[in-house]
Amino acid sequence: MHEFRVQVGPAGFRIGSVWEAPIRTLAELYRDYPTPTITDYSVRLEAVSPWRRYIRPSVAINGDYMLPDAAPLPLTQALLAAEMAMNLQMALGWRRHLLLHASAVEKDGKALIMTGESGSGKSTLSAMLGHMGWRFMGDEFVLLDLVTGEATPFPRLISLKNEAIDAMQAQVAADRFGPLMCGTPKGDIRHLVPPRDAVQSMGVAARPALLLFPSFGFQSAVRPVAPSEVFARLTQASTNYVALGEAGFGALTGFVKGVPARAIDYRNGDEALTLVNQLWDDLA
Amino acid sequence: MKIDGMILVEALRRPTTSATWDADIWNVLVSIARVEQLLGTVARRLNGIAVPPEIVGILDEARINAEYQRRSALWEADCARRALADIDGKVVLMKGTAYAAAGLKASEGRHIGDLDIMVARDALPQVEAALLAAGWEWVKPDPYDDAYYREHMHELPPLIHKDRDRMIDVHHTILPLTAKPKPDAASMLSNAVALDNGLFVFSHADMVIHSAAHLFADGELDGGLRNLWDIHCLLDEFADDNFWSELQSRTAHHGLWVAVQRAARLAHQLYGTEVPADWRKTHWQDGYYINRFTARDAWGRGTRPFLRLLFYVRSHWMRMPPRMLVRHLWTKWRKS
């Protein structure tokens, strides 16, 4: 197996692949990241059967933690397979923080956290903000410290989908992008390497200051969200809340009590950025 | 150092040797221990022993997981206790949940999956009705599988709870009815010991016997290292003057001499379990078992495919007579 190791925030990954090409692409895209020796999780890109290594090559997603029904992907989407496998390790394995399915950016030591269903735009918004004066902390997972409540970054490659690809290509140099993968189960996908400062300071936590529930495709609006609803929605957005028991409950209730929450609706990126900046300025 | 499951065995047996390991060995250990569902147990064994800083977090995580599994297993057992409160006869907890409920060392850090219980065979209709009324549902509503379980197996088809998504296996004996040994389930039930909450666990000897029978007869030896670690812990904790003679007579009574002796012998060979001298005599097959148990590569993947196949065939062979096996495999093949 070809092997590649990478440290993303507090988690080290060992990625094995029976093909060399995906490892070369990963090494290229993760070039700014440290290489750990001891890793937290192993993931494997393997052929679904011996002949599918060569003929219409098909990647099975495997690792320390696996889902029995994870569908294989064609070799041209191996980068997506690696991303999904790494996410799976975090979602099923990580117990050192309360893990929220959310994106986050930081300014002045304070974190803005965005959570919502796939398609809400939380990933795109974090990428845009991360390239305009904010520090990008992550587009997939936010890790809340079980004692202090601080958010630890997990700035893996940003996974841009469909329209978001064009929007970011207009702003960011071409050598920061991975290959364009068309027709994946999630539509078109292109990975974007986070800004260098995001990777260099990925060990620096920030205090959560604002929680947003963005919704894309609606007339511009802002609504307060009741703490009870925030709590219920975040239990759904956390993959390890139940497993963490009392510590998870403490971290989540602390977060809900301490962090103001708003739902924002928007029809395009500019509207969203205006709303975000307004709400952020109102905090001060 | 040779890369296979022996690294995990070493971590369990002599945790202090981990001081000599480099990063690669630690990575192998973590992957193999996760796939064998023994990382929580490794974490317990490495308590108080200095490990690399990266490993500290991994082991803490494993401890949190083990504690979560213990908590959910005991809660699930209590849900079953309430659902079955009006049943005549004992409800006996088995395997991981039993070890946790009885506070045994075998439960320390142990992964616990489904809830396994045993009741008297003539209580099955009552138990089934009570579980269905309390929210459990059939997992496989397939008529062939259902009939197969009911006629030939030692347990009901698996049930899953509709709200909690947790599985329960209801046993009425410890081996499939088609297997050659016929353990005395009635005497296992009558010897079972009460816990404070009204549930029961097997007597010490029967607990070891069930663990051994389960290890060799009921599976394809997947999870062998974990099952054998259970046996190591049980033998270690129960060992006193009377235990081994009691184990000997109960084993003979159940007709499970081969499995129990092999389990004790392999535990001695792999984990250094103290067993009496007359239980240690090696057998020419022992090496094959050990090679099968430790067949893992640096990524935790199964290796030694031919040996695996041999044990797979053997497990079906032992589970049912040849003509029946052919009929069963044919039916399963046509349906898949």
Coordinates of C-alpha atoms in Angstrom, one line a residue:
Chain A
M1 CA 0.0 0.0 0.0
H2 CA 1.1 3.5 -0.7
E3 CA 1.0 5.6 2.4
F4 CA 0.5 9.3 3.3
R5 CA 0.2 10.8 6.8
V6 CA -1.3 14.2 7.7
Q7 CA -2.1 16.1 10.8
V8 CA -5.4 18.1 10.7
G9 CA -6.0 20.1 13.9
P10 CA -5.7 17.7 16.8
A11 CA -6.2 14.5 14.6
G12 CA -3.5 12.6 12.8
F13 CA -4.4 10.4 9.8
R14 CA -2.6 7.5 8.1
I15 CA -4.0 7.0 4.6
G16 CA -3.2 3.9 2.7
S17 CA -4.0 3.4 -1.0
V18 CA -3.5 0.5 -3.4
W19 CA -3.2 3.2 -6.1
E20 CA -0.3 5.7 -6.1
A21 CA -2.2 8.6 -7.8
P22 CA -4.6 9.5 -4.9
I23 CA -1.6 9.6 -2.5
R24 CA 0.3 11.9 -4.8
T25 CA -2.8 14.3 -5.0
L26 CA -3.3 14.2 -1.3
A27 CA 0.4 15.0 -0.6
E28 CA 0.2 17.9 -3.1
L29 CA -3.0 19.4 -1.6
Y30 CA -1.9 18.8 2.1
R31 CA 1.6 20.2 1.4
D32 CA 1.2 23.0 4.1
Y33 CA 0.2 20.5 6.8
P34 CA 2.5 18.7 9.4
T35 CA 3.3 15.0 9.1
P36 CA 2.6 13.0 12.3
T37 CA 4.5 9.9 13.2
I38 CA 1.9 8.3 15.4
T39 CA -1.6 8.7 13.9
D40 CA -5.0 8.6 15.5
Y41 CA -6.9 6.9 12.7
S42 CA -6.1 4.8 9.6
V43 CA -8.1 5.0 6.4
R44 CA -7.7 2.8 3.3
L45 CA -8.6 3.3 -0.3
E46 CA -8.8 -0.3 -1.6
A47 CA -10.2 -1.9 -4.7
V48 CA -13.7 -3.4 -4.2
S49 CA -12.4 -6.6 -5.7
P50 CA -8.9 -7.6 -7.1
W51 CA -9.8 -7.0 -10.7
R52 CA -11.5 -3.7 -10.0
R53 CA -8.0 -2.4 -9.1
Y54 CA -7.3 -2.3 -12.9
I55 CA -10.5 -2.6 -14.8
R56 CA -13.0 0.3 -14.2
P57 CA -11.1 0.9 -10.9
S58 CA -13.5 1.3 -8.0
V59 CA -12.5 2.6 -4.5
A60 CA -14.0 1.0 -1.4
I61 CA -13.9 3.3 1.6
N62 CA -12.4 1.5 4.6
G63 CA -10.6 2.4 7.8
D64 CA -10.5 1.8 11.6
Y65 CA -14.1 2.9 11.7
M66 CA -16.4 1.9 8.8
L67 CA -20.0 2.0 7.8
P68 CA -21.2 -1.3 6.5
D69 CA -23.1 0.3 3.6
A70 CA -20.7 2.9 2.3
A71 CA -21.0 2.9 -1.5
P72 CA -17.7 2.6 -3.5
L73 CA -16.6 5.5 -5.8
P74 CA -14.7 5.5 -9.1
L75 CA -11.0 6.0 -8.9
T76 CA -11.4 9.5 -10.4
Q77 CA -13.2 10.4 -7.2
A78 CA -10.6 8.9 -4.9
L79 CA -10.0 12.3 -3.3
L80 CA -13.7 12.4 -2.2
A81 CA -13.3 8.8 -1.0
A82 CA -10.4 9.9 1.2
E83 CA -12.3 12.9 2.5
M84 CA -15.3 10.8 3.3
A85 CA -13.2 8.1 5.1
M86 CA -11.4 10.8 7.2
N87 CA -14.7 12.4 8.1
L88 CA -16.1 9.0 9.1
Q89 CA -13.2 8.4 11.5
M90 CA -13.9 11.7 13.2
A91 CA -17.7 11.3 13.2
L92 CA -17.5 7.7 14.6
G93 CA -14.3 7.8 16.6
W94 CA -13.6 11.3 18.1
R95 CA -14.3 11.5 21.8
R96 CA -11.9 14.2 22.9
H97 CA -14.2 17.1 22.2
L98 CA -17.9 17.6 21.7
L99 CA -18.0 17.3 17.9
L100 CA -20.5 19.5 16.0
H101 CA -21.2 19.1 12.3
A102 CA -20.6 22.8 11.6
S103 CA -18.2 25.3 10.0
A104 CA -16.3 28.0 11.8
V105 CA -14.2 31.1 11.3
E106 CA -12.4 33.3 13.8
K107 CA -11.7 37.0 14.3
D108 CA -10.2 38.7 17.4
G109 CA -10.0 35.4 19.2
K110 CA -13.7 34.8 18.9
A111 CA -15.3 32.2 16.8
L112 CA -18.4 32.4 14.5
I113 CA -19.9 29.0 14.1
M114 CA -22.4 28.0 11.4
T115 CA -24.4 24.8 11.3
G116 CA -27.2 23.5 9.1
E117 CA -28.2 20.8 6.7
S118 CA -26.1 20.0 3.6
G119 CA -26.9 22.8 1.1
S120 CA -27.3 25.5 3.7
G121 CA -24.1 27.1 2.6
K122 CA -22.2 26.8 5.8
S123 CA -19.1 25.4 4.0
T124 CA -19.1 28.1 1.3
L125 CA -19.6 30.9 3.8
S126 CA -16.7 29.7 5.9
A127 CA -14.5 29.5 2.8
M128 CA -15.5 33.1 1.7
L129 CA -15.0 34.6 5.2
G130 CA -11.8 32.7 5.5
H131 CA -10.5 34.6 2.4
M132 CA -11.6 38.0 3.6
G133 CA -10.0 38.8 6.9
W134 CA -11.3 36.0 9.1
R135 CA -9.3 32.9 10.1
F136 CA -10.8 29.8 8.6
M137 CA -11.2 27.1 11.3
G138 CA -13.0 24.3 9.4
D139 CA -15.9 23.7 7.0
E140 CA -17.1 20.3 8.4
F141 CA -16.5 19.8 12.1
V142 CA -16.1 22.2 15.1
L143 CA -14.6 20.6 18.2
L144 CA -15.7 22.1 21.5
D145 CA -13.5 21.6 24.5
L146 CA -15.4 19.6 27.2
V147 CA -14.1 21.7 30.0
T148 CA -13.4 25.2 28.7
G149 CA -16.0 25.3 25.9
E150 CA -13.4 26.7 23.4
A151 CA -13.6 25.7 19.8
T152 CA -10.6 23.9 18.3
P153 CA -10.1 24.1 14.6
F154 CA -10.3 21.2 12.2
P155 CA -9.2 22.9 9.0
R156 CA -9.2 20.0 6.5
L157 CA -9.4 20.7 2.7
I158 CA -12.5 22.8 2.0
S159 CA -15.0 20.7 0.0
L160 CA -16.6 23.1 -2.5
K161 CA -19.8 21.9 -4.3
N162 CA -21.4 23.0 -7.5
E163 CA -22.0 26.8 -7.7
A164 CA -19.5 27.4 -4.8
I165 CA -16.7 26.2 -7.0
D166 CA -17.1 29.1 -9.5
A167 CA -17.6 31.6 -6.7
M168 CA -14.3 30.7 -5.0
Q169 CA -12.3 30.3 -8.3
A170 CA -13.0 33.9 -8.9
Q171 CA -11.2 34.9 -5.7
V172 CA -8.4 32.3 -5.1
A173 CA -5.3 31.4 -7.1
A174 CA -5.7 28.3 -9.3
D175 CA -2.8 26.4 -7.6
R176 CA -4.8 26.2 -4.4
F177 CA -7.5 23.9 -5.9
G178 CA -7.6 20.1 -6.3
P179 CA -8.9 18.4 -9.4
L180 CA -12.5 19.0 -10.4
M181 CA -14.6 15.9 -9.8
C182 CA -17.8 15.9 -11.8
G183 CA -20.9 13.8 -11.2
T184 CA -20.1 12.6 -7.7
P185 CA -23.0 11.5 -5.4
K186 CA -22.9 15.1 -4.1
G187 CA -22.7 16.8 -7.5
D188 CA -19.5 18.5 -8.7
I189 CA -16.8 18.7 -6.1
R190 CA -13.5 20.6 -6.0
H191 CA -11.2 20.8 -3.0
L192 CA -9.7 24.1 -1.9
V193 CA -6.6 24.3 0.2
P194 CA -7.3 26.5 3.2
P195 CA -5.3 29.8 3.5
R196 CA -1.8 29.2 5.0
D197 CA -2.6 31.1 8.2
A198 CA -5.5 28.8 8.9
V199 CA -3.1 25.8 8.7
Q200 CA -0.3 27.5 10.6
S201 CA -2.6 28.4 13.5
M202 CA -4.7 25.2 13.5
G203 CA -3.6 24.5 17.1
V204 CA -5.1 27.8 18.3
A205 CA -8.6 27.6 19.8
A206 CA -11.1 30.4 20.0
R207 CA -14.1 31.2 22.2
P208 CA -17.4 30.7 20.5
A209 CA -19.2 34.1 20.2
L210 CA -22.0 33.6 17.7
L211 CA -23.9 30.6 16.3
L212 CA -25.7 30.9 12.9
F213 CA -28.2 28.6 11.2
P214 CA -27.9 29.7 7.6
S215 CA -30.5 28.8 4.9
F216 CA -29.8 29.4 1.3
G217 CA -32.5 30.4 -1.2
F218 CA -34.8 32.5 0.9
Q219 CA -35.5 36.3 1.1
S220 CA -32.9 37.9 3.3
A221 CA -34.0 37.7 7.0
V222 CA -32.7 37.2 10.5
R223 CA -34.6 35.4 13.3
P224 CA -33.6 34.7 16.9
V225 CA -33.6 31.0 17.8
A226 CA -34.8 29.9 21.3
P227 CA -32.2 28.1 23.4
S228 CA -34.4 25.0 23.6
E229 CA -34.4 24.8 19.8
V230 CA -30.6 25.4 19.6
F231 CA -30.1 22.6 22.1
A232 CA -32.3 20.2 20.2
R233 CA -30.7 21.1 16.8
L234 CA -27.2 20.8 18.1
T235 CA -27.8 17.3 19.6
Q236 CA -28.8 16.3 16.1
A237 CA -25.7 18.1 14.7
S238 CA -23.3 16.2 17.1
T239 CA -22.1 12.7 16.3
N240 CA -20.7 12.0 19.8
Y241 CA -23.1 13.9 22.1
V242 CA -24.7 10.7 23.4
A243 CA -21.4 8.8 23.8
L244 CA -19.8 11.6 25.8
G245 CA -22.6 11.2 28.5
E246 CA -22.5 13.9 31.2
A247 CA -19.4 15.6 29.8
G248 CA -21.2 16.1 26.5
F249 CA -24.4 17.4 28.2
G250 CA -22.3 19.9 30.2
A251 CA -20.4 21.1 27.1
L252 CA -23.6 21.5 25.1
T253 CA -25.7 23.3 27.7
G254 CA -22.7 25.6 28.4
F255 CA -22.5 26.4 24.7
V256 CA -26.2 27.0 24.4
K257 CA -26.3 29.3 27.5
G258 CA -23.2 31.3 26.5
V259 CA -23.5 31.8 22.7
P260 CA -26.2 33.9 21.0
A261 CA -27.9 32.1 18.1
R262 CA -29.6 33.5 14.9
A263 CA -31.1 31.9 11.9
I264 CA -30.3 33.8 8.7
D265 CA -31.9 33.4 5.2
Y266 CA -30.1 34.6 2.1
R267 CA -30.3 34.4 -1.7
N268 CA -26.6 35.0 -2.6
G269 CA -23.2 35.3 -1.1
D270 CA -23.2 39.1 -0.8
E271 CA -26.5 39.1 1.1
A272 CA -25.1 36.5 3.5
L273 CA -21.8 38.4 4.1
T274 CA -23.8 41.6 4.8
L275 CA -25.9 39.8 7.4
V276 CA -23.0 38.0 9.0
N277 CA -21.0 41.3 9.3
Q278 CA -24.0 43.1 10.8
L279 CA -24.7 40.5 13.4
W280 CA -21.0 40.3 14.3
D281 CA -20.8 44.0 14.7
D282 CA -23.9 44.0 16.9
L283 CA -22.2 41.7 19.3
A284 CA -19.6 44.3 20.2
Chain B
M1 CA 9.2 -7.2 15.0
K2 CA 6.8 -9.4 13.0
I3 CA 3.7 -7.4 12.1
D4 CA 0.5 -9.3 13.0
G5 CA -2.0 -9.7 15.9
M6 CA 0.8 -10.9 18.2
I7 CA 1.5 -7.1 18.8
L8 CA -2.0 -6.8 20.3
V9 CA -1.5 -10.0 22.3
E10 CA 1.8 -8.6 23.7
A11 CA 0.1 -5.3 24.6
L12 CA -2.5 -7.2 26.7
R13 CA -0.1 -9.8 28.1
R14 CA 3.0 -7.6 28.9
P15 CA 1.9 -4.0 28.6
T16 CA 5.3 -2.7 29.9
T17 CA 7.1 -4.0 26.8
S18 CA 5.4 -1.1 24.9
A19 CA 8.2 1.1 26.2
T20 CA 10.4 -0.4 23.4
W21 CA 7.9 0.3 20.6
D22 CA 8.4 2.9 17.8
A23 CA 5.6 4.9 16.1
D24 CA 5.0 2.3 13.4
I25 CA 4.3 -0.4 16.0
W26 CA 1.9 1.9 17.9
N27 CA 0.0 2.6 14.7
V28 CA -0.3 -1.1 14.0
L29 CA -1.4 -1.8 17.6
V30 CA -4.2 0.9 17.4
S31 CA -5.5 -0.4 14.1
I32 CA -5.5 -4.0 15.0
A33 CA -6.9 -3.3 18.5
R34 CA -9.8 -1.3 17.0
V35 CA -10.7 -4.0 14.5
E36 CA -10.5 -6.7 17.2
Q37 CA -12.6 -4.4 19.5
L38 CA -9.9 -4.6 22.2
L39 CA -8.6 -1.0 22.3
G40 CA -10.6 -0.2 25.5
T41 CA -9.1 -3.3 27.1
V42 CA -5.6 -2.2 25.9
A43 CA -6.3 1.2 27.5
R44 CA -7.1 -0.5 30.8
R45 CA -3.9 -2.6 30.6
L46 CA -1.8 0.5 29.9
N47 CA -3.2 2.5 32.9
G48 CA -0.3 4.0 34.8
I49 CA 2.3 3.0 32.1
A50 CA 4.1 5.9 30.3
V51 CA 3.1 6.0 26.6
P52 CA 3.9 8.5 23.8
P53 CA 1.8 11.7 24.1
E54 CA -0.2 11.0 20.9
I55 CA -1.2 7.7 22.4
V56 CA -2.6 9.3 25.6
G57 CA -5.5 10.9 23.7
I58 CA -6.2 7.7 21.7
L59 CA -6.4 5.7 24.9
D60 CA -8.5 8.3 26.7
E61 CA -10.9 8.1 23.8
A62 CA -11.1 4.3 24.1
R63 CA -11.8 4.6 27.8
I64 CA -14.7 7.0 27.1
N65 CA -16.0 4.6 24.6
A66 CA -15.8 1.6 26.9
E67 CA -17.6 3.5 29.7
Y68 CA -20.3 4.5 27.2
Q69 CA -20.8 0.9 26.1
R70 CA -20.9 -0.3 29.7
R71 CA -23.5 2.4 30.6
S72 CA -25.7 1.6 27.5
A73 CA -25.4 -2.2 28.0
L74 CA -26.5 -2.0 31.7
W75 CA -29.3 0.3 30.7
E76 CA -30.4 -2.1 28.0
A77 CA -30.3 -5.0 30.4
D78 CA -32.5 -3.0 32.8
C79 CA -35.0 -2.2 30.0
A80 CA -35.2 -6.0 29.3
R81 CA -35.6 -6.7 33.0
R82 CA -38.6 -4.4 33.2
A83 CA -40.1 -5.8 30.0
L84 CA -39.7 -9.4 31.4
A85 CA -40.6 -8.7 35.0
D86 CA -43.7 -11.0 34.8
I87 CA -42.0 -13.9 33.1
D88 CA -41.9 -17.2 35.0
G89 CA -38.3 -18.4 35.5
K90 CA -34.9 -16.8 35.4
V91 CA -33.6 -14.2 32.9
V92 CA -29.9 -14.8 32.6
L93 CA -27.5 -12.2 31.2
M94 CA -24.7 -13.5 29.0
K95 CA -21.3 -12.4 27.8
G96 CA -20.2 -8.8 28.0
T97 CA -23.4 -7.5 29.8
A98 CA -23.1 -10.3 32.3
Y99 CA -19.5 -9.5 33.1
A100 CA -20.3 -5.8 33.5
A101 CA -23.4 -6.5 35.7
A102 CA -21.5 -8.9 37.9
G103 CA -18.6 -6.5 38.2
L104 CA -16.0 -8.9 36.7
K105 CA -12.5 -8.0 35.6
A106 CA -13.4 -9.3 32.1
S107 CA -15.7 -6.3 31.7
E108 CA -12.9 -3.7 32.2
G109 CA -12.6 -1.7 29.1
R110 CA -14.5 -4.3 27.2
H111 CA -16.5 -3.6 24.0
I112 CA -20.2 -4.6 24.6
G113 CA -22.5 -4.9 21.6
D114 CA -25.8 -6.6 21.6
L115 CA -27.7 -7.8 24.7
D116 CA -27.7 -11.6 25.1
I117 CA -30.0 -13.3 27.5
M118 CA -31.0 -16.9 28.2
V119 CA -34.4 -18.1 29.3
A120 CA -36.0 -21.6 29.6
R121 CA -37.1 -23.0 26.2
D122 CA -40.7 -23.4 27.4
A123 CA -40.7 -19.7 28.4
L124 CA -39.9 -18.5 24.9
P125 CA -43.4 -17.8 23.7
Q126 CA -44.1 -15.7 26.8
V127 CA -40.7 -13.8 26.5
E128 CA -41.2 -13.2 22.8
A129 CA -44.7 -11.7 23.4
A130 CA -43.4 -9.5 26.3
L131 CA -40.5 -8.1 24.2
L132 CA -42.7 -7.4 21.2
A133 CA -45.2 -5.6 23.5
A134 CA -42.4 -3.5 24.9
G135 CA -41.2 -2.2 21.5
W136 CA -38.8 -4.8 20.2
E137 CA -39.2 -5.8 16.5
W138 CA -38.0 -8.6 14.3
V139 CA -34.8 -7.7 12.4
K140 CA -35.2 -10.3 9.6
P141 CA -38.8 -10.8 8.7
D142 CA -37.7 -13.6 6.3
P143 CA -39.8 -16.8 6.5
Y144 CA -36.8 -19.1 5.7
D145 CA -34.5 -17.5 8.3
D146 CA -37.3 -17.3 10.8
A147 CA -38.1 -21.0 10.5
Y148 CA -34.4 -21.9 10.5
Y149 CA -33.8 -20.1 13.7
R150 CA -36.8 -21.6 15.4
E151 CA -36.1 -25.2 14.4
H152 CA -32.4 -25.4 14.5
M153 CA -30.8 -22.6 16.5
H154 CA -30.1 -21.9 20.1
E155 CA -31.7 -18.5 20.0
L156 CA -34.7 -16.6 18.6
P157 CA -34.2 -14.6 15.4
P158 CA -32.6 -11.3 16.5
L159 CA -34.9 -8.5 17.8
I160 CA -34.2 -4.8 17.7
H161 CA -35.8 -2.1 19.8
K162 CA -37.6 0.4 17.6
D163 CA -36.7 3.5 19.7
R164 CA -33.3 2.6 21.1
D165 CA -32.1 0.7 18.0
R166 CA -30.4 -1.9 20.2
M167 CA -30.4 -5.6 19.4
I168 CA -31.4 -8.4 21.8
D169 CA -30.5 -12.1 21.3
V170 CA -32.8 -14.4 23.3
H171 CA -31.1 -17.8 23.9
H172 CA -32.6 -21.0 25.3
T173 CA -29.3 -22.9 25.2
I174 CA -25.7 -22.1 24.3
L175 CA -25.1 -24.0 21.1
P176 CA -27.2 -24.5 17.9
L177 CA -29.5 -27.5 18.2
T178 CA -27.8 -29.0 15.2
A179 CA -24.4 -29.1 16.8
K180 CA -23.1 -32.4 18.2
P181 CA -22.6 -31.4 21.8
K182 CA -25.8 -31.0 23.8
P183 CA -25.2 -28.9 26.8
D184 CA -27.6 -29.2 29.7
A185 CA -29.4 -25.8 29.5
A186 CA -31.8 -26.6 32.3
S187 CA -29.0 -27.1 34.8
M188 CA -27.2 -24.0 33.6
L189 CA -30.4 -22.1 34.4
S190 CA -30.9 -23.7 37.8
N191 CA -27.3 -23.1 38.7
A192 CA -27.5 -19.4 37.6
V193 CA -26.8 -16.8 40.3
A194 CA -29.0 -13.9 41.2
L195 CA -27.8 -10.3 40.9
D196 CA -29.2 -7.5 43.1
N197 CA -31.6 -6.3 40.5
G198 CA -33.4 -9.7 39.9
L199 CA -31.6 -10.7 36.8
F200 CA -29.2 -13.7 36.8
V201 CA -25.7 -14.6 35.5
F202 CA -24.3 -18.1 35.0
S203 CA -22.3 -19.8 37.8
H204 CA -18.5 -19.3 37.4
A205 CA -17.9 -22.6 35.7
D206 CA -20.8 -22.3 33.4
M207 CA -19.7 -18.8 32.5
V208 CA -16.3 -20.1 31.3
I209 CA -18.0 -23.0 29.5
H210 CA -20.4 -20.7 27.6
S211 CA -17.5 -18.4 26.7
A212 CA -15.5 -21.3 25.4
A213 CA -18.4 -22.9 23.5
H214 CA -19.2 -19.6 21.9
L215 CA -15.6 -19.0 20.9
F216 CA -15.1 -22.3 19.0
A217 CA -18.5 -23.5 18.0
D218 CA -20.7 -20.5 17.3
G219 CA -18.4 -18.4 15.1
E220 CA -15.8 -18.4 12.4
L221 CA -13.3 -17.4 15.1
D222 CA -13.8 -13.8 14.3
G223 CA -13.2 -11.8 17.5
G224 CA -11.2 -14.8 18.8
L225 CA -8.6 -12.6 20.6
R226 CA -11.3 -10.8 22.5
N227 CA -13.2 -14.0 23.4
L228 CA -10.0 -15.6 24.6
W229 CA -9.2 -12.5 26.6
D230 CA -12.6 -12.9 28.3
I231 CA -11.6 -16.5 29.1
H232 CA -8.2 -15.4 30.4
C233 CA -9.8 -12.9 32.8
L234 CA -12.5 -15.3 34.0
L235 CA -10.1 -18.1 34.7
D236 CA -7.7 -15.6 36.4
E237 CA -10.5 -14.2 38.6
F238 CA -12.2 -17.5 39.5
A239 CA -9.1 -19.5 40.2
D240 CA -9.2 -21.1 43.6
D241 CA -9.0 -24.6 45.1
N242 CA -12.4 -25.7 44.1
F243 CA -12.9 -23.9 40.8
W244 CA -10.8 -26.2 38.5
S245 CA -12.4 -29.4 39.7
E246 CA -15.9 -27.8 39.5
L247 CA -15.0 -26.6 35.9
Q248 CA -13.9 -30.1 35.1
S249 CA -17.1 -31.8 36.3
R250 CA -19.4 -29.2 34.7
T251 CA -17.5 -29.4 31.4
A252 CA -17.9 -33.2 31.4
H253 CA -21.6 -32.8 32.3
H254 CA -22.2 -30.5 29.3
G255 CA -20.1 -32.6 26.9
L256 CA -17.9 -29.6 26.0
W257 CA -14.6 -31.0 27.0
V258 CA -12.8 -30.3 23.7
A259 CA -13.9 -26.6 23.6
V260 CA -13.2 -25.8 27.2
Q261 CA -9.9 -27.5 27.4
R262 CA -8.8 -25.9 24.1
A263 CA -9.9 -22.5 25.4
A264 CA -7.9 -22.8 28.6
R265 CA -4.8 -24.1 26.8
L266 CA -4.9 -21.4 24.2
A267 CA -5.4 -18.7 26.8
H268 CA -2.4 -20.1 28.6
Q269 CA -0.3 -20.1 25.4
L270 CA -1.4 -16.6 24.2
Y271 CA -2.0 -14.7 27.4
G272 CA 0.0 -16.6 30.0
T273 CA -3.1 -17.6 31.9
E274 CA -2.4 -19.8 35.0
V275 CA -4.0 -23.2 34.3
P276 CA -3.3 -26.5 36.1
A277 CA -0.5 -28.6 34.6
D278 CA -2.9 -31.3 33.2
W279 CA -4.7 -28.6 31.2
R280 CA -1.6 -27.5 29.4
K281 CA -0.8 -30.4 27.2
T282 CA -0.4 -29.0 23.7
H283 CA -2.3 -30.2 20.7
W284 CA -1.1 -30.2 17.1
Q285 CA -3.9 -27.9 16.0
D286 CA -3.0 -25.2 18.6
G287 CA -0.7 -23.4 16.2
Y288 CA -3.4 -23.2 13.5
Y289 CA -5.7 -21.5 16.0
I290 CA -3.1 -19.0 17.1
N291 CA -2.2 -18.2 13.5
R292 CA -5.9 -17.7 12.8
F293 CA -6.5 -15.5 15.8
T294 CA -3.5 -13.3 14.9
A295 CA -4.1 -13.1 11.1
R296 CA -4.0 -9.3 10.7
D297 CA -1.7 -6.9 8.7
A298 CA -0.3 -3.5 9.6
W299 CA -3.7 -1.9 8.7
G300 CA -5.8 -4.3 10.7
R301 CA -6.9 -6.2 7.6
G302 CA -7.4 -9.9 7.7
T303 CA -4.5 -12.0 6.3
R304 CA -3.9 -15.8 5.8
P305 CA -7.0 -16.2 3.6
F306 CA -6.6 -20.0 3.2
L307 CA -6.5 -20.5 6.9
R308 CA -9.5 -18.3 7.3
L309 CA -11.4 -20.3 4.7
L310 CA -10.5 -23.6 6.5
F311 CA -11.9 -22.3 9.8
Y312 CA -15.0 -20.9 8.0
V313 CA -15.8 -24.3 6.5
R314 CA -15.0 -26.0 9.8
S315 CA -17.4 -23.7 11.7
H316 CA -20.3 -24.6 9.4
W317 CA -19.3 -28.2 9.5
M318 CA -19.5 -28.2 13.3
R319 CA -22.8 -26.3 13.3
M320 CA -24.7 -28.9 11.3
P321 CA -24.6 -32.3 9.7
P322 CA -23.2 -32.3 6.1
R323 CA -26.5 -33.0 4.2
M324 CA -28.2 -30.2 6.1
L325 CA -25.3 -27.9 5.5
V326 CA -25.6 -28.4 1.7
R327 CA -29.3 -27.7 1.8
H328 CA -28.8 -24.6 4.0
L329 CA -26.1 -23.1 1.8
W330 CA -28.1 -23.9 -1.4
T331 CA -31.1 -22.0 0.0
K332 CA -29.0 -19.1 1.2
W333 CA -27.2 -18.9 -2.2
R334 CA -30.4 -18.9 -4.2
K335 CA -31.9 -16.1 -2.2
S336 CA -28.8 -13.8 -2.3

